[in-house]
């Protein structure tokens, strides 16, 4: 009965087991978010490319009511604004401000998604400035630097790419199902907080302990940085979604998958450079500060290298031909359905490894035109009875 007693939990918390559990749980939550978003990239983008989608001119010539045409066009032009408002919305939670004279003052905090993301980086920078981070907590600080890098750079970049893909390829012909889009985003947004609630439940923490352990203490400079970076997050999100919607409905090609690593690089460069432009050398604590920055940059480099290698068949034309034909990258005007279906991740990776062992395909094997392809005329409308 020892594992079920309260004394067991108190002993575990006293020896630091709760911190180990928090570290393990952070890995699980980040991995879940990343796997979910990457699976949506495979399902919504790769498997649909370059299948027929309703393009801009089709809304003008298709036999549909005018109200439906206007609603469809408004969905793709207005929904990015709603997504930005959803992710940038604020709630009036209390925040403790600490001034130079040591006086603390409570004020309303910006608890939106992007504000919380950058607050995590501020906490990491504060941890790096403590004496413990340069001694016995050095490895833990580097570990959290890796986790926070993925959480604040990679996952927001995935959101830019996944949001338009969900709307275009899942709800194109059924606009009333667009509410499911917000369900997906709510799961992604609240997964970390819900995971934290589970952790506090599993550790049997008291309400007073929960309030103290989740309290965010910040000064005026930290709040100004958070607000500025939040605007950067949201503007890149808005412009990126508009660009993806416009480009994919203009010419749908597998080459647009390069936008995902481009968004990661944009976020990574600005997020790392912004503190130094804002605060100068004080933004980098001695010894541990450079290690934290290097760990974050190296994390991005490793992730980008792995992404480009794992998705190489869908990033580089003719690399995995004929299994992944070249016409997916330069599709004709009315392309047939994509031959890349099913388990596109593992199959394409195995094809890549096979070509690396046996040799890259010659130009004659690239299949730049679909075999037996017959152009289709008229508006690109979803099949009758389909969801889009």
Short mmCIF file of C-alpha atoms in Angstrom, two decimals:
data_model
loop_
_atom_site.label_atom_id
_atom_site.label_comp_id
_atom_site.label_asym_id
_atom_site.label_seq_id
_atom_site.Cartn_x
_atom_site.Cartn_y
_atom_site.Cartn_z
CA UNK A 1 0.00 0.00 0.00
CA UNK A 2 3.04 2.32 0.17
CA UNK A 3 2.58 3.81 -3.37
CA UNK A 4 -0.98 4.77 -2.46
CA UNK A 5 -0.18 6.65 0.71
CA UNK A 6 0.20 10.41 1.00
CA UNK A 7 3.59 9.96 2.67
CA UNK A 8 4.88 8.34 -0.53
CA UNK A 9 3.92 11.41 -2.57
CA UNK A 10 5.37 13.78 0.00
CA UNK A 11 8.67 11.88 -0.04
CA UNK A 12 8.74 11.89 -3.83
CA UNK A 13 8.15 15.64 -3.97
CA UNK A 14 10.81 16.22 -1.32
CA UNK A 15 13.47 14.34 -3.29
CA UNK A 16 12.69 16.19 -6.51
CA UNK A 17 10.68 13.49 -8.29
CA UNK A 18 8.03 16.08 -9.18
CA UNK A 19 10.60 18.02 -11.20
CA UNK A 20 11.59 14.87 -13.08
CA UNK A 21 7.94 14.14 -13.75
CA UNK A 22 7.43 17.69 -15.05
CA UNK A 23 10.38 17.28 -17.41
CA UNK A 24 9.03 13.99 -18.76
CA UNK A 25 5.55 15.45 -19.15
CA UNK A 26 6.90 18.45 -21.07
CA UNK A 27 8.49 16.07 -23.57
CA UNK A 28 5.20 14.23 -24.02
CA UNK A 29 3.16 17.40 -24.55
CA UNK A 30 5.60 18.88 -27.06
CA UNK A 31 5.87 15.56 -28.90
CA UNK A 32 2.08 15.26 -29.10
CA UNK A 33 1.70 18.75 -30.57
CA UNK A 34 4.50 18.21 -33.07
CA UNK A 35 3.24 14.79 -34.20
CA UNK A 36 -0.33 16.08 -34.54
CA UNK A 37 0.71 19.05 -36.68
CA UNK A 38 3.10 17.01 -38.81
CA UNK A 39 0.36 14.43 -39.40
CA UNK A 40 -1.93 17.22 -40.59
CA UNK A 41 0.76 18.30 -43.07
CA UNK A 42 0.82 14.78 -44.50
CA UNK A 43 -2.96 14.40 -44.54
CA UNK A 44 -4.05 17.84 -45.66
CA UNK A 45 -1.22 18.91 -47.97
CA UNK A 46 0.93 16.07 -49.28
CA UNK A 47 -1.86 13.57 -49.98
CA UNK A 48 -3.97 16.24 -51.71
CA UNK A 49 -1.23 17.69 -53.91
CA UNK A 50 -1.93 18.46 -56.72
CA UNK A 51 -5.50 17.14 -56.65
CA UNK A 52 -8.17 19.39 -58.00
CA UNK A 53 -9.20 22.20 -55.68
CA UNK A 54 -11.59 25.02 -56.24
CA UNK A 55 -9.49 27.88 -57.62
CA UNK A 56 -10.32 31.57 -57.69
CA UNK A 57 -11.74 31.63 -61.22
CA UNK A 58 -13.90 28.60 -60.48
CA UNK A 59 -16.00 30.60 -58.04
CA UNK A 60 -16.94 32.90 -60.93
CA UNK A 61 -17.88 30.25 -63.50
CA UNK A 62 -19.22 27.47 -61.28
CA UNK A 63 -23.02 26.90 -61.25
CA UNK A 64 -23.59 27.84 -57.60
CA UNK A 65 -25.69 30.51 -55.85
CA UNK A 66 -24.11 33.94 -55.55
CA UNK A 67 -24.38 33.80 -51.77
CA UNK A 68 -22.38 30.56 -51.72
CA UNK A 69 -19.70 32.08 -53.96
CA UNK A 70 -19.38 35.12 -51.72
CA UNK A 71 -19.33 32.95 -48.60
CA UNK A 72 -16.62 30.69 -50.04
CA UNK A 73 -14.39 33.59 -51.05
CA UNK A 74 -14.97 35.32 -47.71
CA UNK A 75 -14.00 32.12 -45.90
CA UNK A 76 -10.51 32.18 -47.37
CA UNK A 77 -9.98 35.93 -47.08
CA UNK A 78 -11.55 36.57 -43.69
CA UNK A 79 -10.77 33.42 -41.72
CA UNK A 80 -7.06 34.38 -41.26
CA UNK A 81 -8.25 37.47 -39.39
CA UNK A 82 -10.39 35.29 -37.13
CA UNK A 83 -7.48 32.93 -36.48
CA UNK A 84 -5.26 35.87 -35.51
CA UNK A 85 -7.95 37.20 -33.20
CA UNK A 86 -8.39 33.76 -31.68
CA UNK A 87 -4.68 33.23 -30.97
CA UNK A 88 -3.92 36.85 -30.04
CA UNK A 89 -6.94 37.31 -27.78
CA UNK A 90 -6.25 38.33 -24.21
CA UNK A 91 -7.73 37.35 -20.88
CA UNK A 92 -7.58 39.30 -17.64
CA UNK A 93 -5.40 37.10 -15.47
CA UNK A 94 -3.35 38.62 -12.70
CA UNK A 95 0.33 39.26 -13.26
CA UNK A 96 2.88 40.33 -10.66
CA UNK A 97 5.15 43.21 -11.72
CA UNK A 98 8.46 43.64 -9.88
CA UNK A 99 10.02 47.09 -10.01
CA UNK A 100 13.63 48.12 -9.42
CA UNK A 101 12.94 49.11 -5.81
CA UNK A 102 11.54 45.64 -5.05
CA UNK A 103 7.93 46.76 -4.93
CA UNK A 104 5.48 44.27 -6.41
CA UNK A 105 2.22 45.25 -8.06
CA UNK A 106 -0.52 43.10 -9.56
CA UNK A 107 -1.96 44.03 -12.93
CA UNK A 108 -3.94 42.38 -15.73
CA UNK A 109 -1.76 40.07 -17.80
CA UNK A 110 -1.83 39.22 -21.48
CA UNK A 111 -2.47 35.47 -21.40
CA UNK A 112 -2.86 34.96 -25.13
CA UNK A 113 -1.07 32.10 -26.86
CA UNK A 114 1.81 34.10 -28.28
CA UNK A 115 2.32 36.12 -25.10
CA UNK A 116 2.64 32.90 -23.09
CA UNK A 117 5.12 31.53 -25.64
CA UNK A 118 7.50 34.44 -25.23
CA UNK A 119 7.02 34.52 -21.47
CA UNK A 120 8.46 31.00 -21.45
CA UNK A 121 11.60 32.34 -23.16
CA UNK A 122 11.84 35.15 -20.60
CA UNK A 123 11.63 32.63 -17.76
CA UNK A 124 14.34 30.55 -19.46
CA UNK A 125 16.58 33.61 -19.73
CA UNK A 126 16.01 34.35 -16.05
CA UNK A 127 16.90 30.78 -15.13
CA UNK A 128 20.11 31.03 -17.15
CA UNK A 129 21.13 34.07 -15.07
CA UNK A 130 20.89 32.20 -11.75
CA UNK A 131 23.85 30.61 -10.03
CA UNK A 132 22.24 27.16 -10.07
CA UNK A 133 22.08 27.13 -13.87
CA UNK A 134 25.84 27.45 -14.03
CA UNK A 135 26.43 24.57 -11.61
CA UNK A 136 24.25 21.58 -10.72
CA UNK A 137 21.22 22.72 -12.81
CA UNK A 138 23.23 23.28 -15.99
CA UNK A 139 21.92 20.19 -17.81
CA UNK A 140 18.33 20.91 -16.79
CA UNK A 141 18.60 24.45 -18.17
CA UNK A 142 19.92 23.17 -21.50
CA UNK A 143 17.14 20.58 -21.60
CA UNK A 144 14.46 23.24 -21.15
CA UNK A 145 16.20 25.40 -23.76
CA UNK A 146 15.66 22.60 -26.29
CA UNK A 147 12.03 22.06 -25.30
CA UNK A 148 11.17 25.78 -25.31
CA UNK A 149 12.85 26.23 -28.71
CA UNK A 150 10.54 23.68 -30.28
CA UNK A 151 7.54 25.06 -28.41
CA UNK A 152 8.10 28.72 -29.33
CA UNK A 153 9.54 28.48 -32.86
CA UNK A 154 8.73 25.18 -34.57
CA UNK A 155 5.13 24.70 -33.46
CA UNK A 156 4.02 28.32 -34.27
CA UNK A 157 5.53 27.89 -37.75
CA UNK A 158 3.51 24.70 -38.21
CA UNK A 159 0.33 26.57 -37.28
CA UNK A 160 0.86 29.02 -40.16
CA UNK A 161 1.08 26.18 -42.65
CA UNK A 162 -1.57 23.87 -41.22
CA UNK A 163 -4.38 26.39 -40.68
CA UNK A 164 -5.06 27.19 -44.38
CA UNK A 165 -4.55 23.55 -45.36
CA UNK A 166 -7.25 22.38 -42.95
CA UNK A 167 -9.76 24.90 -44.27
CA UNK A 168 -9.00 24.38 -47.97
CA UNK A 169 -8.81 20.59 -48.09
CA UNK A 170 -11.26 19.54 -45.36
CA UNK A 171 -14.07 22.09 -45.56
CA UNK A 172 -13.94 23.58 -49.06
CA UNK A 173 -17.44 22.48 -50.07
CA UNK A 174 -18.97 22.26 -46.59
CA UNK A 175 -18.56 25.64 -44.99
CA UNK A 176 -20.64 24.73 -41.96
CA UNK A 177 -17.95 22.26 -40.91
CA UNK A 178 -15.40 25.03 -40.48
CA UNK A 179 -16.19 25.02 -36.74
CA UNK A 180 -14.15 21.82 -36.50
CA UNK A 181 -11.15 23.89 -37.47
CA UNK A 182 -11.41 25.76 -34.19
CA UNK A 183 -11.74 22.49 -32.31
CA UNK A 184 -8.35 21.43 -33.65
CA UNK A 185 -6.82 24.76 -32.69
CA UNK A 186 -8.39 24.63 -29.23
CA UNK A 187 -6.82 21.23 -28.62
CA UNK A 188 -3.41 22.54 -29.67
CA UNK A 189 -3.79 25.75 -27.69
CA UNK A 190 -5.03 24.18 -24.44
CA UNK A 191 -3.04 20.96 -24.47
CA UNK A 192 -0.14 22.36 -22.45
CA UNK A 193 -2.35 24.00 -19.84
CA UNK A 194 -4.50 20.88 -19.55
CA UNK A 195 -1.35 18.84 -19.21
CA UNK A 196 -0.24 21.14 -16.42
CA UNK A 197 -3.57 20.64 -14.68
CA UNK A 198 -3.10 16.87 -14.88
CA UNK A 199 0.37 17.20 -13.43
CA UNK A 200 -0.89 19.23 -10.47
CA UNK A 201 -3.60 16.60 -9.95
CA UNK A 202 -1.14 13.70 -10.12
CA UNK A 203 1.19 15.38 -7.61
CA UNK A 204 -1.70 16.23 -5.24
CA UNK A 205 -0.60 19.86 -5.04
CA UNK A 206 -2.60 22.23 -2.88
CA UNK A 207 -4.31 25.30 -4.42
CA UNK A 208 -1.76 27.56 -2.71
CA UNK A 209 1.17 25.59 -4.18
CA UNK A 210 -0.38 25.66 -7.66
CA UNK A 211 -0.86 29.43 -7.47
CA UNK A 212 2.73 30.02 -6.40
CA UNK A 213 4.31 27.58 -8.86
CA UNK A 214 2.43 29.04 -11.85
CA UNK A 215 2.81 32.71 -10.95
CA UNK A 216 4.68 34.75 -13.55
CA UNK A 217 6.80 37.61 -12.20
CA UNK A 218 7.95 40.16 -14.75
CA UNK A 219 9.21 43.71 -14.98
CA UNK A 220 8.19 46.47 -17.37
CA UNK A 221 10.92 45.65 -19.88
CA UNK A 222 9.76 42.02 -20.06
CA UNK A 223 6.19 43.14 -20.70
CA UNK A 224 7.29 45.46 -23.50
CA UNK A 225 9.30 42.69 -25.12
CA UNK A 226 6.39 40.28 -24.83
CA UNK A 227 4.00 42.73 -26.44
CA UNK A 228 6.40 43.49 -29.29
CA UNK A 229 7.15 39.84 -30.05
CA UNK A 230 3.44 39.05 -29.92
CA UNK A 231 2.85 41.53 -32.75
CA UNK A 232 5.62 39.86 -34.73
CA UNK A 233 4.09 36.42 -34.17
CA UNK A 234 0.64 37.53 -35.26
CA UNK A 235 1.72 39.54 -38.31
CA UNK A 236 3.79 36.64 -39.65
CA UNK A 237 0.83 34.34 -38.98
CA UNK A 238 -1.60 36.61 -40.84
CA UNK A 239 0.64 37.31 -43.85
CA UNK A 240 1.72 33.67 -44.04
CA UNK A 241 -1.83 32.33 -44.08
CA UNK A 242 -2.93 34.83 -46.69
CA UNK A 243 0.08 33.95 -48.84
CA UNK A 244 -0.59 30.21 -48.61
CA UNK A 245 -4.28 30.59 -49.45
CA UNK A 246 -3.59 32.86 -52.41
CA UNK A 247 -0.70 30.81 -53.82
CA UNK A 248 -2.29 27.37 -53.45
CA UNK A 249 -5.50 28.47 -55.11
CA UNK A 250 -3.45 30.07 -57.87
CA UNK A 251 -1.08 27.16 -58.57
CA UNK A 252 -0.99 24.11 -56.30
CA UNK A 253 2.43 22.47 -56.29
CA UNK A 254 4.40 20.32 -53.88
CA UNK A 255 7.15 22.96 -53.87
CA UNK A 256 5.05 25.04 -51.46
CA UNK A 257 6.07 22.58 -48.74
CA UNK A 258 9.27 24.66 -48.57
CA UNK A 259 7.19 27.39 -46.90
CA UNK A 260 7.20 25.42 -43.65
CA UNK A 261 10.99 25.46 -43.10
CA UNK A 262 11.03 29.07 -44.33
CA UNK A 263 8.57 30.05 -41.58
CA UNK A 264 10.70 28.20 -39.02
CA UNK A 265 13.80 30.12 -40.12
CA UNK A 266 11.95 33.46 -39.98
CA UNK A 267 10.66 32.83 -36.49
CA UNK A 268 13.99 31.45 -35.30
CA UNK A 269 16.10 34.36 -36.56
CA UNK A 270 13.85 37.10 -35.19
CA UNK A 271 13.05 35.40 -31.87
CA UNK A 272 16.76 34.89 -31.16
CA UNK A 273 17.86 38.32 -32.35
CA UNK A 274 15.07 40.35 -30.77
CA UNK A 275 16.27 40.31 -27.12
CA UNK A 276 19.70 41.60 -28.10
CA UNK A 277 18.25 44.35 -30.27
CA UNK A 278 15.96 45.30 -27.40
CA UNK A 279 18.23 44.97 -24.34
CA UNK A 280 21.76 44.58 -25.63
CA UNK A 281 24.34 42.36 -23.96
CA UNK A 282 22.29 42.15 -20.76
CA UNK A 283 19.95 39.77 -22.58
CA UNK A 284 22.68 37.12 -22.53
CA UNK A 285 23.72 36.06 -19.00
CA UNK A 286 27.40 35.02 -18.74
CA UNK A 287 28.35 31.38 -19.30
CA UNK A 288 24.91 29.76 -19.28
CA UNK A 289 23.29 32.40 -21.53
CA UNK A 290 25.44 31.60 -24.60
CA UNK A 291 24.94 27.89 -23.96
CA UNK A 292 21.16 28.34 -23.93
CA UNK A 293 21.25 30.32 -27.18
CA UNK A 294 23.54 27.78 -28.82
CA UNK A 295 21.31 24.91 -27.69
CA UNK A 296 18.27 26.64 -29.21
CA UNK A 297 20.00 27.39 -32.52
CA UNK A 298 21.41 23.86 -32.70
CA UNK A 299 17.93 22.46 -32.01
CA UNK A 300 16.52 24.40 -34.97
CA UNK A 301 19.39 23.30 -37.20
CA UNK A 302 18.90 19.62 -36.28
CA UNK A 303 15.14 19.83 -36.76
CA UNK A 304 15.45 21.55 -40.15
CA UNK A 305 18.04 19.00 -41.28
CA UNK A 306 15.82 16.13 -40.21
CA UNK A 307 12.73 17.69 -41.82
CA UNK A 308 14.52 18.23 -45.13
CA UNK A 309 15.88 14.69 -45.04
CA UNK A 310 12.65 12.96 -43.97
CA UNK A 311 10.56 15.01 -46.45
CA UNK A 312 13.20 15.09 -49.18
CA UNK A 313 10.96 13.20 -51.62
CA UNK A 314 8.42 16.04 -51.42
CA UNK A 315 10.92 18.90 -51.38
CA UNK A 316 13.29 18.04 -54.23
CA UNK A 317 11.83 17.24 -57.67
CA UNK A 318 12.79 13.91 -59.24
CA UNK A 319 14.69 12.74 -56.15
CA UNK A 320 12.33 9.81 -55.53
CA UNK A 321 10.98 9.30 -59.07
CA UNK A 322 9.14 7.42 -60.42
CA UNK A 323 7.44 6.63 -57.07
CA UNK A 324 7.05 10.36 -56.46
CA UNK A 325 6.68 11.69 -60.02
CA UNK A 326 8.07 15.01 -61.09
CA UNK A 327 4.71 16.36 -62.29
CA UNK A 328 3.65 16.75 -58.64
CA UNK A 329 6.10 19.66 -58.45
CA UNK A 330 5.12 21.21 -61.80
CA UNK A 331 1.55 20.01 -62.33
CA UNK A 332 -0.37 20.63 -65.56
CA UNK A 333 -3.42 22.84 -65.72
CA UNK A 334 -5.89 20.08 -64.85
CA UNK A 335 -3.86 17.43 -63.02
CA UNK A 336 -5.18 13.95 -62.18
CA UNK A 337 -5.33 12.63 -58.64
CA UNK A 338 -2.02 12.23 -56.88
CA UNK A 339 -0.53 8.71 -56.88
CA UNK A 340 1.01 9.43 -53.46
CA UNK A 341 -1.54 8.08 -50.98
CA UNK A 342 -1.66 6.03 -47.80
CA UNK A 343 1.34 5.98 -45.49
CA UNK A 344 3.19 8.74 -47.33
CA UNK A 345 5.69 9.33 -44.52
CA UNK A 346 7.32 5.94 -44.08
CA UNK A 347 6.90 4.86 -47.71
CA UNK A 348 8.57 8.00 -49.06
CA UNK A 349 11.37 7.69 -46.51
CA UNK A 350 12.01 4.07 -47.50
CA UNK A 351 11.98 5.07 -51.17
CA UNK A 352 14.54 7.77 -50.41
CA UNK A 353 16.82 5.31 -48.61
CA UNK A 354 16.48 2.87 -51.52
CA UNK A 355 17.50 5.52 -54.05
CA UNK A 356 20.41 6.62 -51.89
CA UNK A 357 21.70 3.04 -51.82
CA UNK A 358 20.98 2.14 -55.45
CA UNK A 359 21.65 5.54 -57.00
CA UNK A 360 19.56 8.60 -57.82
CA UNK A 361 17.07 8.36 -60.70
CA UNK A 362 18.11 9.49 -64.15
CA UNK A 363 16.22 12.38 -65.84
CA UNK A 364 14.26 9.94 -68.02
CA UNK A 365 12.60 8.49 -64.90
CA UNK A 366 11.31 11.79 -63.51
CA UNK A 367 7.81 11.49 -65.09
CA UNK A 368 7.25 15.20 -65.74
CA UNK A 369 3.81 14.53 -67.28
CA UNK A 370 1.08 12.23 -65.93
CA UNK A 371 0.91 9.02 -68.00
CA UNK A 372 -2.28 8.78 -70.01
CA UNK A 373 -3.38 12.18 -68.77
CA UNK A 374 -6.39 13.81 -70.40
CA UNK A 375 -7.09 17.47 -69.58
CA UNK A 376 -10.40 18.23 -67.89
CA UNK A 377 -12.26 21.35 -68.95
CA UNK A 378 -14.70 23.43 -66.96
CA UNK A 379 -14.82 24.53 -63.37
CA UNK A 380 -12.90 22.52 -60.78
CA UNK A 381 -15.76 21.41 -58.56
CA UNK A 382 -15.61 18.76 -55.83
CA UNK A 383 -17.30 15.46 -56.76
CA UNK A 384 -20.97 15.30 -55.93
CA UNK A 385 -21.58 14.12 -52.40
CA UNK A 386 -17.98 14.66 -51.31
CA UNK A 387 -16.73 16.90 -48.48
CA UNK A 388 -14.46 18.85 -50.76
#
